[in-house]
Structure formats: structure tokens, C-alpha cells
Amino acid sequence: MQDRRLQLEPGVVVGEEFVRLDDGRVRCNVCPRQCTLSDGQRAFCYVRQAKDGQVVLTAYGRSSGFCVDPVEKKPLNHFFPGSSVLSFGTAGCNLGCRFCQNWDMSKAREMERLSDAALPDDIAAAAKELGCLGVAFTYNDPVMFFEYAADTAAACREVGLKTIAVTAGYATQPIRERLLGTMDACNVDLKAFTEEFYSKLCFAHLQPVLETLEYLHHQTSSWLEVTTLLIPGHNDSEAEIAKLAEWYVEHLGPDVPLHFSAFHPDFKMMDTPPTPPATLRRARAQAKAAGLHHVYTGNIHDQDGQSTYCAGCGRILIERDWYQLGSYHVVDGACEYCRTPLPGHFTARPGRWGPRRLPVVLEHRA
Ligand code: SF4
């Protein structure tokens, strides 16, 4: 199969968003970090590097592994429920979250983590053969492997597959437009609602993420859902949830689904306890009281907090417990009982993938 992009050496392609500075250094313009790099220097995200007056991506066609997951695991509850998606990421990340729940991949500094060599057309062909709805760029963040993700998304579109980005939304406007806004669906992590949290625990900033959310919702047709991982004592106060919900209703409206998910001790926050289910339920109740129609709990068993309800009559439309679906009452994208439209993308019957997680090894089909 023909490569979509010239590789300078295996896995290395010229980046598309950088500028050359007068002092000989280069500046990457993929995310707001705007790394300024001397020749040979690796960037914060590790997978980009300055090389001969250019910024190169060193993870092109190099995945940290493939898995077929339920679409609900992204999480997306209003995007073809019950479907399976082929999911993958690379090494590296453009954020530095101390609580990272995928740190073995995102913090990988060795290319042996990039175990599966797979070019964009291989990935699309594999997703098709596996009967998946589409391909999800996930585990770390497609923003910093933009060129690889964009080519894979193009290959998917050519064979009728959907594309999904799971992202922190920490991107510049060109990458919002050229990658995130072209996806069929995005789940954006809104990690907290304070600049202090973003700067101290993620080495990033809140404002660019809010701009990504508004851009995706108001200026693209990409279906948007949002996830906030609640970390005890750091972003779970009633005051912070109230501010988040108020901003959300005002800037995104009531119909963009919001997921509050449970933290478990990981990476550099092993001393922080797991999120009590009661905290997730309280945050959900708060957000619903503020006017959001579809608020979910995640990473716990909670049928009430994970089922989808009609915003008109209040009846259960999609019964759900973690990734397992139960009864389904969506007809022509609306409530079967009162005909109130249900925002999102729905088929007459849900998919039948269930909660399974199937690791897949891709072989290069050159
Ligand atoms: S994508 Fe990587 S190299 Fe580019 S600005 Fe962000 S962290 Fe730096």
C-alpha cells in the first residue's frame, strides 16, 4: 500500500505546523505550549523534535497498541451506542498531568513502546475488516501526533468509517480546524475548572481548552461530549462544579453530554484516594440542577447515572450499566414515548458489541 507521506526515516515525517526563527531554532505551532527547539532537541511531548531546521514527528505509523473497544468507553453515550471502535494512540503527550491514567503510554520515552507499526491505510482496512464503526484516536492525545492522525482520518473517511478524537483539547486554532473539527465525534477532557489545577497538575492552561470546546460545538459538525475526571480534594468541590456547570450551560448549552468519571490513584498521585461514588452522583445532580440535560457518571457501576433519559418526559431511553446496554427506546433520533429529539447520532437498533475489549495486532500490509 502506498505511503501517504514521505518518511525521512522509518517513523519520521516533517511536521506541518512550525516556524523557523531568526536564531536558527524552530517553534512548533501544534499546541499552545509552542515549544521552541534547537537542532536535535526533543519537545515536551517527546514525539516531536527539531531536525535540520524543521520540526519532525517521530511517531508516524508507530502505535502503542490497538484495541477494539465499545464506543461508550471513549466515553461517547450519544454516538451510535453499542458500536465498536478500533482504538489506538502513540507514545508521548503534550500535557503533563500528574494523575495520568494512561501514563505507561503517554510518558513513554522509549520507542519500544511504539510496538505496532501501522500506516493509516492499514488501520482503516483493519477497522473495516473487524466490523468497527470507526477509528478512535485515544490513550494519549492525537493533537501531538496530528499528521499521523489526520492521514488516518482521511483513510477512514475514504472507506466510510467514522473518526473519533479523545483529546484534552489543548490545541492551536490550525490544529482545531485541521484535525479536531474534521472528526465525526470528539470527547474532550475538561480536566478541571480552575487555572490553578491546569497549571499545577497538568502544566497547561484552562483557556485554550474552553476555546476548543466552544469552537467544536459552535463551528463544526463534530459531535461533542465532555469528560471531567473528579479527583478528591483537587477539582471536586461544590463551588467548582457549580462554576463549571454555569459556564457549560451558557457556552455549550444544555444538550452537550457531560461525564463525571472516577479517579483511581495513578502515576504521581498515588497518595490521593479514589473518587467516592457519592461524589460523582453529587456532581451529576448539581450539573442537572444547573440545567444540563445529559450528565453521566463513569468508571463505577451506576445504572441510574449511566442511562440516558428523555429531556422531555424523563423516561429511560437507553439503559446502561458501565458499557453494557439494556433496553433501547430511541426511534428516528427521538424519544419513543413523547417524540422529543435526543441529541446525538442514533440508529434504529443499538450495536451489539457490549463491554468487550479486544486487543488487536496489526500487520503491515505493504
Ligand atoms: S505538540 Fe509537542 S512540540 Fe508541539 S508545541 Fe505541543 S508539546 Fe511542543
PDB file of N, CA, C and O in Angstrom, residues 206-246:
ATOM      1  N   LEU A 206      -6.099  26.526  31.198  1.00  0.00           N
ATOM      2  CA  LEU A 206      -7.521  26.230  31.002  1.00  0.00           C
ATOM      3  C   LEU A 206      -8.114  26.890  29.751  1.00  0.00           C
ATOM      4  O   LEU A 206      -8.874  26.275  29.003  1.00  0.00           O
ATOM      5  N   GLN A 207      -7.767  28.157  29.511  1.00  0.00           N
ATOM      6  CA  GLN A 207      -8.462  28.933  28.490  1.00  0.00           C
ATOM      7  C   GLN A 207      -8.440  28.284  27.096  1.00  0.00           C
ATOM      8  O   GLN A 207      -9.481  28.234  26.415  1.00  0.00           O
ATOM      9  N   PRO A 208      -7.281  27.768  26.622  1.00  0.00           N
ATOM     10  CA  PRO A 208      -7.298  27.153  25.284  1.00  0.00           C
ATOM     11  C   PRO A 208      -8.260  25.968  25.191  1.00  0.00           C
ATOM     12  O   PRO A 208      -8.827  25.714  24.115  1.00  0.00           O
ATOM     13  N   VAL A 209      -8.462  25.262  26.298  1.00  0.00           N
ATOM     14  CA  VAL A 209      -9.383  24.112  26.281  1.00  0.00           C
ATOM     15  C   VAL A 209     -10.825  24.615  26.137  1.00  0.00           C
ATOM     16  O   VAL A 209     -11.620  24.061  25.364  1.00  0.00           O
ATOM     17  N   LEU A 210     -11.153  25.685  26.861  1.00  0.00           N
ATOM     18  CA  LEU A 210     -12.510  26.249  26.740  1.00  0.00           C
ATOM     19  C   LEU A 210     -12.748  26.734  25.312  1.00  0.00           C
ATOM     20  O   LEU A 210     -13.841  26.567  24.752  1.00  0.00           O
ATOM     21  N   GLU A 211     -11.711  27.325  24.711  1.00  0.00           N
ATOM     22  CA  GLU A 211     -11.854  27.797  23.317  1.00  0.00           C
ATOM     23  C   GLU A 211     -12.075  26.619  22.361  1.00  0.00           C
ATOM     24  O   GLU A 211     -12.857  26.709  21.413  1.00  0.00           O
ATOM     25  N   THR A 212     -11.383  25.502  22.610  1.00  0.00           N
ATOM     26  CA  THR A 212     -11.588  24.306  21.766  1.00  0.00           C
ATOM     27  C   THR A 212     -13.031  23.817  21.891  1.00  0.00           C
ATOM     28  O   THR A 212     -13.681  23.482  20.894  1.00  0.00           O
ATOM     29  N   LEU A 213     -13.545  23.787  23.127  1.00  0.00           N
ATOM     30  CA  LEU A 213     -14.925  23.316  23.335  1.00  0.00           C
ATOM     31  C   LEU A 213     -15.916  24.187  22.571  1.00  0.00           C
ATOM     32  O   LEU A 213     -16.797  23.682  21.866  1.00  0.00           O
ATOM     33  N   GLU A 214     -15.753  25.501  22.693  1.00  0.00           N
ATOM     34  CA  GLU A 214     -16.688  26.401  22.002  1.00  0.00           C
ATOM     35  C   GLU A 214     -16.551  26.263  20.493  1.00  0.00           C
ATOM     36  O   GLU A 214     -17.542  26.271  19.757  1.00  0.00           O
ATOM     37  N   TYR A 215     -15.312  26.157  20.027  1.00  0.00           N
ATOM     38  CA  TYR A 215     -15.096  26.001  18.588  1.00  0.00           C
ATOM     39  C   TYR A 215     -15.802  24.735  18.069  1.00  0.00           C
ATOM     40  O   TYR A 215     -16.544  24.779  17.082  1.00  0.00           O
ATOM     41  N   LEU A 216     -15.555  23.621  18.739  1.00  0.00           N
ATOM     42  CA  LEU A 216     -16.130  22.356  18.255  1.00  0.00           C
ATOM     43  C   LEU A 216     -17.651  22.404  18.257  1.00  0.00           C
ATOM     44  O   LEU A 216     -18.301  21.950  17.311  1.00  0.00           O
ATOM     45  N   HIS A 217     -18.213  22.963  19.308  1.00  0.00           N
ATOM     46  CA  HIS A 217     -19.679  22.943  19.412  1.00  0.00           C
ATOM     47  C   HIS A 217     -20.348  23.921  18.446  1.00  0.00           C
ATOM     48  O   HIS A 217     -21.371  23.601  17.842  1.00  0.00           O
ATOM     49  N   HIS A 218     -19.767  25.100  18.305  1.00  0.00           N
ATOM     50  CA  HIS A 218     -20.462  26.146  17.539  1.00  0.00           C
ATOM     51  C   HIS A 218     -20.030  26.221  16.074  1.00  0.00           C
ATOM     52  O   HIS A 218     -20.769  26.719  15.242  1.00  0.00           O
ATOM     53  N   GLN A 219     -18.834  25.753  15.762  1.00  0.00           N
ATOM     54  CA  GLN A 219     -18.343  25.988  14.402  1.00  0.00           C
ATOM     55  C   GLN A 219     -18.065  24.727  13.608  1.00  0.00           C
ATOM     56  O   GLN A 219     -17.520  24.811  12.505  1.00  0.00           O
ATOM     57  N   THR A 220     -18.345  23.566  14.143  1.00  0.00           N
ATOM     58  CA  THR A 220     -18.125  22.334  13.387  1.00  0.00           C
ATOM     59  C   THR A 220     -19.350  21.436  13.529  1.00  0.00           C
ATOM     60  O   THR A 220     -20.212  21.667  14.382  1.00  0.00           O
ATOM     61  N   SER A 221     -19.383  20.376  12.718  1.00  0.00           N
ATOM     62  CA  SER A 221     -20.482  19.411  12.857  1.00  0.00           C
ATOM     63  C   SER A 221     -20.028  18.195  13.655  1.00  0.00           C
ATOM     64  O   SER A 221     -20.744  17.196  13.735  1.00  0.00           O
ATOM     65  N   SER A 222     -18.840  18.257  14.226  1.00  0.00           N
ATOM     66  CA  SER A 222     -18.352  17.141  15.038  1.00  0.00           C
ATOM     67  C   SER A 222     -19.232  16.985  16.282  1.00  0.00           C
ATOM     68  O   SER A 222     -19.527  17.975  16.959  1.00  0.00           O
ATOM     69  N   TRP A 223     -19.652  15.757  16.578  1.00  0.00           N
ATOM     70  CA  TRP A 223     -20.457  15.528  17.773  1.00  0.00           C
ATOM     71  C   TRP A 223     -19.551  15.618  19.003  1.00  0.00           C
ATOM     72  O   TRP A 223     -18.484  15.019  19.037  1.00  0.00           O
ATOM     73  N   LEU A 224     -19.992  16.380  20.011  1.00  0.00           N
ATOM     74  CA  LEU A 224     -19.126  16.674  21.162  1.00  0.00           C
ATOM     75  C   LEU A 224     -19.707  16.106  22.458  1.00  0.00           C
ATOM     76  O   LEU A 224     -20.890  16.292  22.747  1.00  0.00           O
ATOM     77  N   GLU A 225     -18.856  15.409  23.207  1.00  0.00           N
ATOM     78  CA  GLU A 225     -19.151  15.086  24.606  1.00  0.00           C
ATOM     79  C   GLU A 225     -17.920  15.471  25.425  1.00  0.00           C
ATOM     80  O   GLU A 225     -16.818  15.597  24.885  1.00  0.00           O
ATOM     81  N   VAL A 226     -18.113  15.691  26.720  1.00  0.00           N
ATOM     82  CA  VAL A 226     -17.050  16.239  27.569  1.00  0.00           C
ATOM     83  C   VAL A 226     -16.895  15.351  28.799  1.00  0.00           C
ATOM     84  O   VAL A 226     -17.889  14.841  29.325  1.00  0.00           O
ATOM     85  N   THR A 227     -15.652  15.152  29.230  1.00  0.00           N
ATOM     86  CA  THR A 227     -15.394  14.339  30.423  1.00  0.00           C
ATOM     87  C   THR A 227     -14.579  15.115  31.443  1.00  0.00           C
ATOM     88  O   THR A 227     -13.581  15.751  31.088  1.00  0.00           O
ATOM     89  N   THR A 228     -14.996  15.062  32.699  1.00  0.00           N
ATOM     90  CA  THR A 228     -14.195  15.610  33.796  1.00  0.00           C
ATOM     91  C   THR A 228     -13.927  14.498  34.801  1.00  0.00           C
ATOM     92  O   THR A 228     -14.863  13.905  35.349  1.00  0.00           O
ATOM     93  N   LEU A 229     -12.650  14.179  34.983  1.00  0.00           N
ATOM     94  CA  LEU A 229     -12.229  13.195  35.983  1.00  0.00           C
ATOM     95  C   LEU A 229     -12.199  13.912  37.330  1.00  0.00           C
ATOM     96  O   LEU A 229     -11.449  14.873  37.500  1.00  0.00           O
ATOM     97  N   LEU A 230     -13.037  13.469  38.249  1.00  0.00           N
ATOM     98  CA  LEU A 230     -13.099  14.159  39.550  1.00  0.00           C
ATOM     99  C   LEU A 230     -12.057  13.564  40.496  1.00  0.00           C
ATOM    100  O   LEU A 230     -12.075  12.358  40.786  1.00  0.00           O
ATOM    101  N   ILE A 231     -11.155  14.420  40.978  1.00  0.00           N
ATOM    102  CA  ILE A 231     -10.068  13.971  41.845  1.00  0.00           C
ATOM    103  C   ILE A 231     -10.296  14.553  43.245  1.00  0.00           C
ATOM    104  O   ILE A 231     -10.335  15.779  43.412  1.00  0.00           O
ATOM    105  N   PRO A 232     -10.471  13.676  44.232  1.00  0.00           N
ATOM    106  CA  PRO A 232     -10.811  14.170  45.569  1.00  0.00           C
ATOM    107  C   PRO A 232      -9.863  15.267  46.054  1.00  0.00           C
ATOM    108  O   PRO A 232      -8.638  15.118  46.014  1.00  0.00           O
ATOM    109  N   GLY A 233     -10.457  16.371  46.480  1.00  0.00           N
ATOM    110  CA  GLY A 233      -9.678  17.462  47.058  1.00  0.00           C
ATOM    111  C   GLY A 233      -9.024  18.383  46.053  1.00  0.00           C
ATOM    112  O   GLY A 233      -8.414  19.388  46.430  1.00  0.00           O
ATOM    113  N   HIS A 234      -9.139  18.080  44.758  1.00  0.00           N
ATOM    114  CA  HIS A 234      -8.448  18.890  43.752  1.00  0.00           C
ATOM    115  C   HIS A 234      -9.392  19.617  42.793  1.00  0.00           C
ATOM    116  O   HIS A 234      -9.101  20.730  42.366  1.00  0.00           O
ATOM    117  N   ASN A 235     -10.481  18.950  42.394  1.00  0.00           N
ATOM    118  CA  ASN A 235     -11.398  19.616  41.444  1.00  0.00           C
ATOM    119  C   ASN A 235     -12.846  19.217  41.672  1.00  0.00           C
ATOM    120  O   ASN A 235     -13.666  19.328  40.766  1.00  0.00           O
ATOM    121  N   ASP A 236     -13.149  18.705  42.874  1.00  0.00           N
ATOM    122  CA  ASP A 236     -14.483  18.130  43.093  1.00  0.00           C
ATOM    123  C   ASP A 236     -15.344  18.944  44.061  1.00  0.00           C
ATOM    124  O   ASP A 236     -16.376  18.455  44.511  1.00  0.00           O
ATOM    125  N   SER A 237     -14.954  20.174  44.375  1.00  0.00           N
ATOM    126  CA  SER A 237     -15.751  20.948  45.333  1.00  0.00           C
ATOM    127  C   SER A 237     -17.084  21.378  44.710  1.00  0.00           C
ATOM    128  O   SER A 237     -17.194  21.517  43.482  1.00  0.00           O
ATOM    129  N   GLU A 238     -18.053  21.606  45.566  1.00  0.00           N
ATOM    130  CA  GLU A 238     -19.357  22.063  45.064  1.00  0.00           C
ATOM    131  C   GLU A 238     -19.212  23.387  44.331  1.00  0.00           C
ATOM    132  O   GLU A 238     -19.856  23.627  43.309  1.00  0.00           O
ATOM    133  N   ALA A 239     -18.344  24.254  44.852  1.00  0.00           N
ATOM    134  CA  ALA A 239     -18.173  25.576  44.228  1.00  0.00           C
ATOM    135  C   ALA A 239     -17.596  25.435  42.814  1.00  0.00           C
ATOM    136  O   ALA A 239     -18.038  26.113  41.876  1.00  0.00           O
ATOM    137  N   GLU A 240     -16.630  24.534  42.647  1.00  0.00           N
ATOM    138  CA  GLU A 240     -16.021  24.377  41.314  1.00  0.00           C
ATOM    139  C   GLU A 240     -16.996  23.731  40.325  1.00  0.00           C
ATOM    140  O   GLU A 240     -17.092  24.152  39.167  1.00  0.00           O
ATOM    141  N   ILE A 241     -17.747  22.730  40.795  1.00  0.00           N
ATOM    142  CA  ILE A 241     -18.734  22.084  39.901  1.00  0.00           C
ATOM    143  C   ILE A 241     -19.805  23.113  39.505  1.00  0.00           C
ATOM    144  O   ILE A 241     -20.261  23.149  38.354  1.00  0.00           O
ATOM    145  N   ALA A 242     -20.176  23.979  40.446  1.00  0.00           N
ATOM    146  CA  ALA A 242     -21.195  24.997  40.143  1.00  0.00           C
ATOM    147  C   ALA A 242     -20.679  25.955  39.064  1.00  0.00           C
ATOM    148  O   ALA A 242     -21.409  26.293  38.113  1.00  0.00           O
ATOM    149  N   LYS A 243     -19.424  26.366  39.171  1.00  0.00           N
ATOM    150  CA  LYS A 243     -18.852  27.274  38.168  1.00  0.00           C
ATOM    151  C   LYS A 243     -18.750  26.588  36.812  1.00  0.00           C
ATOM    152  O   LYS A 243     -19.038  27.167  35.762  1.00  0.00           O
ATOM    153  N   LEU A 244     -18.303  25.331  36.841  1.00  0.00           N
ATOM    154  CA  LEU A 244     -18.182  24.568  35.587  1.00  0.00           C
ATOM    155  C   LEU A 244     -19.543  24.450  34.901  1.00  0.00           C
ATOM    156  O   LEU A 244     -19.683  24.737  33.707  1.00  0.00           O
ATOM    157  N   ALA A 245     -20.554  24.074  35.679  1.00  0.00           N
ATOM    158  CA  ALA A 245     -21.892  23.856  35.095  1.00  0.00           C
ATOM    159  C   ALA A 245     -22.476  25.165  34.567  1.00  0.00           C
ATOM    160  O   ALA A 245     -23.110  25.197  33.510  1.00  0.00           O
ATOM    161  N   GLU A 246     -22.240  26.245  35.286  1.00  0.00           N
ATOM    162  CA  GLU A 246     -22.757  27.547  34.851  1.00  0.00           C
ATOM    163  C   GLU A 246     -22.124  27.941  33.513  1.00  0.00           C
ATOM    164  O   GLU A 246     -22.805  28.369  32.575  1.00  0.00           O
TER     165      GLU A 246
END
